[in-house]
CSV table of C-alpha atoms in Angstrom, one decimal:
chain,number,residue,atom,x,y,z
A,152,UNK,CA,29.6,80.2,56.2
A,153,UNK,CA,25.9,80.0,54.7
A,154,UNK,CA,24.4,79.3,58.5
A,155,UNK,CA,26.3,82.8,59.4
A,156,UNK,CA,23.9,86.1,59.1
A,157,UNK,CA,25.1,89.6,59.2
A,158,UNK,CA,24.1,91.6,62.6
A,159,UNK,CA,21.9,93.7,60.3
A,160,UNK,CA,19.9,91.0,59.2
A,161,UNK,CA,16.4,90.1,60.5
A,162,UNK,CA,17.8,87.5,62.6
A,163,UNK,CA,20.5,89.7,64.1
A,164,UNK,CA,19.6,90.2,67.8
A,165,UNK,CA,18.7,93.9,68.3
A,166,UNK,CA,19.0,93.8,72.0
A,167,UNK,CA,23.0,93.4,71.7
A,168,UNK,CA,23.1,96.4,69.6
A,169,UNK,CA,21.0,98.2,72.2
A,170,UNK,CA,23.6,96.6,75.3
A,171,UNK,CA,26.1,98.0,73.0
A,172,UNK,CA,24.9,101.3,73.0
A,173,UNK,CA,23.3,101.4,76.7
A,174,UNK,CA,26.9,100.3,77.6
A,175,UNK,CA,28.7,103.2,75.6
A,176,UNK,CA,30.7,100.5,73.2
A,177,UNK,CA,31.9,102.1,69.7
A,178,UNK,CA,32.7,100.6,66.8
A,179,UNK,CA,33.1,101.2,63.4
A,180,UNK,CA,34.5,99.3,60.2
A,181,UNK,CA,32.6,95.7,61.2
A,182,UNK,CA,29.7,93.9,60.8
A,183,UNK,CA,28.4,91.7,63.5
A,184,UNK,CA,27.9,88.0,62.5
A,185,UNK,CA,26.4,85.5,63.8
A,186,UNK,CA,26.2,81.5,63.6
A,187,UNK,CA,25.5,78.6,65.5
A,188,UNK,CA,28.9,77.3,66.1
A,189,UNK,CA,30.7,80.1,67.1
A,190,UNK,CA,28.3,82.9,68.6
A,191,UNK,CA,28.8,86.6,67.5
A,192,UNK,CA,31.3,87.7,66.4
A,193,UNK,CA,32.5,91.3,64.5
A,194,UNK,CA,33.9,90.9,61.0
A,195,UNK,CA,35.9,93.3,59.2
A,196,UNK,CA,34.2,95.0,56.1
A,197,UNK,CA,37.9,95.8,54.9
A,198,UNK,CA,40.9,95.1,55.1
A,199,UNK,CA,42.3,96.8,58.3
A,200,UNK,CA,45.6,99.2,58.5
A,201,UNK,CA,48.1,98.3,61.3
A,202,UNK,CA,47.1,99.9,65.0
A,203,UNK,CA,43.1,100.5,63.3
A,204,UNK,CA,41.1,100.5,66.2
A,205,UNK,CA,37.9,99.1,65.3
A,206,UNK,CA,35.7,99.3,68.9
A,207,UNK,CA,36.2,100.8,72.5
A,208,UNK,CA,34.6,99.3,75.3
A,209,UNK,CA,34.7,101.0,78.5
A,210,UNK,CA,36.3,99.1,81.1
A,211,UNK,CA,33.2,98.7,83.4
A,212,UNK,CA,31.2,97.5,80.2
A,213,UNK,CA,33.9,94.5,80.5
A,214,UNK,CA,33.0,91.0,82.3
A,215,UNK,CA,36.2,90.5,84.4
A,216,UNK,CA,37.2,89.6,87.7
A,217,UNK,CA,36.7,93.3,88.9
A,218,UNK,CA,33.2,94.2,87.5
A,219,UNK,CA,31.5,90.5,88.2
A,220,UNK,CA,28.5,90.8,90.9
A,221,UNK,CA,31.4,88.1,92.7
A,222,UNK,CA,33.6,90.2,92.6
A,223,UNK,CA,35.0,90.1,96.0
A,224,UNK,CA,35.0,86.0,95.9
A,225,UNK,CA,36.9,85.7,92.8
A,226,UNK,CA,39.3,88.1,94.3
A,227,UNK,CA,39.8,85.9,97.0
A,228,UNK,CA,40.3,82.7,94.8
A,229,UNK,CA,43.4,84.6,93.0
A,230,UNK,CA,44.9,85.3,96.4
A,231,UNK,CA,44.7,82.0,97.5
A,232,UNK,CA,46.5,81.3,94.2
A,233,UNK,CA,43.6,80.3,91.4
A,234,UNK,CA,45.2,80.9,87.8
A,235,UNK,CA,43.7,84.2,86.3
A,236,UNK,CA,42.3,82.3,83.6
A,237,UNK,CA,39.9,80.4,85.8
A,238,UNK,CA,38.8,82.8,87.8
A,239,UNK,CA,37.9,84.6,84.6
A,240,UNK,CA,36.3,81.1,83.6
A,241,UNK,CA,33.8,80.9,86.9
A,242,UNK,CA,33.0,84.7,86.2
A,243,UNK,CA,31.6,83.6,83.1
A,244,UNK,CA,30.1,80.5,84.7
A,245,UNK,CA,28.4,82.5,87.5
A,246,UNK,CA,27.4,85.1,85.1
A,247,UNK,CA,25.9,82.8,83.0
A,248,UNK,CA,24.6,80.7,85.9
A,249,UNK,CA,22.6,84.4,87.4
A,250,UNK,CA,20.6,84.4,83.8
A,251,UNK,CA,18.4,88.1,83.4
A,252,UNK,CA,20.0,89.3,86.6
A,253,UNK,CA,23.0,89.4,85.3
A,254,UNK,CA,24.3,92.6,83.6
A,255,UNK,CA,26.1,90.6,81.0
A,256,UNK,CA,23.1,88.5,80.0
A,257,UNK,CA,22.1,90.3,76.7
A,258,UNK,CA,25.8,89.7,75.6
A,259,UNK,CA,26.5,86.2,77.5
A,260,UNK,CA,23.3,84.5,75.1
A,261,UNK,CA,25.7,85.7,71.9
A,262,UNK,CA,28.5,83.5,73.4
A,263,UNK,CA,28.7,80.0,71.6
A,264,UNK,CA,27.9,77.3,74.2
A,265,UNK,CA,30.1,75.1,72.9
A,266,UNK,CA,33.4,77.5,73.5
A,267,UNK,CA,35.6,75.9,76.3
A,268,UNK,CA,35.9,78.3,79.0
């Protein structure tokens, strides 16, 4: 889409290149894109092979019920029997909601606001 820019652009943020990296995420074979209706997202610059990786992300780089500063909360809401889904859904939310504090937020602001958690 026109309203699209490639990550290497001048409107590309930086800092979730440097979360990448500060985070130890690889990836290779994709440009980063992004546009106003759908956030960032990688594109590939060719057509991919079967079982290609493309990126590895370490676990604790990952926003999931485990690594979420609520952790032990959320863990309680599956237990008392909350779909995995939604408890992945408030992690977002409360991620979201805890702005600069929260370790995600470089990579939260390249989410599309619009997505439907």
């Amino acid at each position: 889409p026109s309203a699209a820019m490639v990550a290497n652009g001048p409107a590309f943020s930086r800092s979730l290149i440097k979360w990448f990296e500060h985070n130890s995420c690889l990836w290779s074979g994709v440009d980063f894109v992004t546009s106003p209706e759908r956030g960032t997202f990688a594109v590939a610059r060719h057509d991919l092979s079967p079982n290609c990786t493309i990126a590895a992300i370490p676990k604790d780089a990952m926003l999931s019920r485990k690594t979420a500063a609520d952790a032990a909360a959320l863990h309680e809401l599956l237990d008392e029997g909350l779909p995995p889904v939604e408890v992945l859904s408030l992690a977002v939310a409360l991620e979201r909601a805890a702005g600069r504090r929260s370790r995600w937020y470089t990579w939260l602001k390249t989410l599309s606001r619009d997505e439907p958690l």
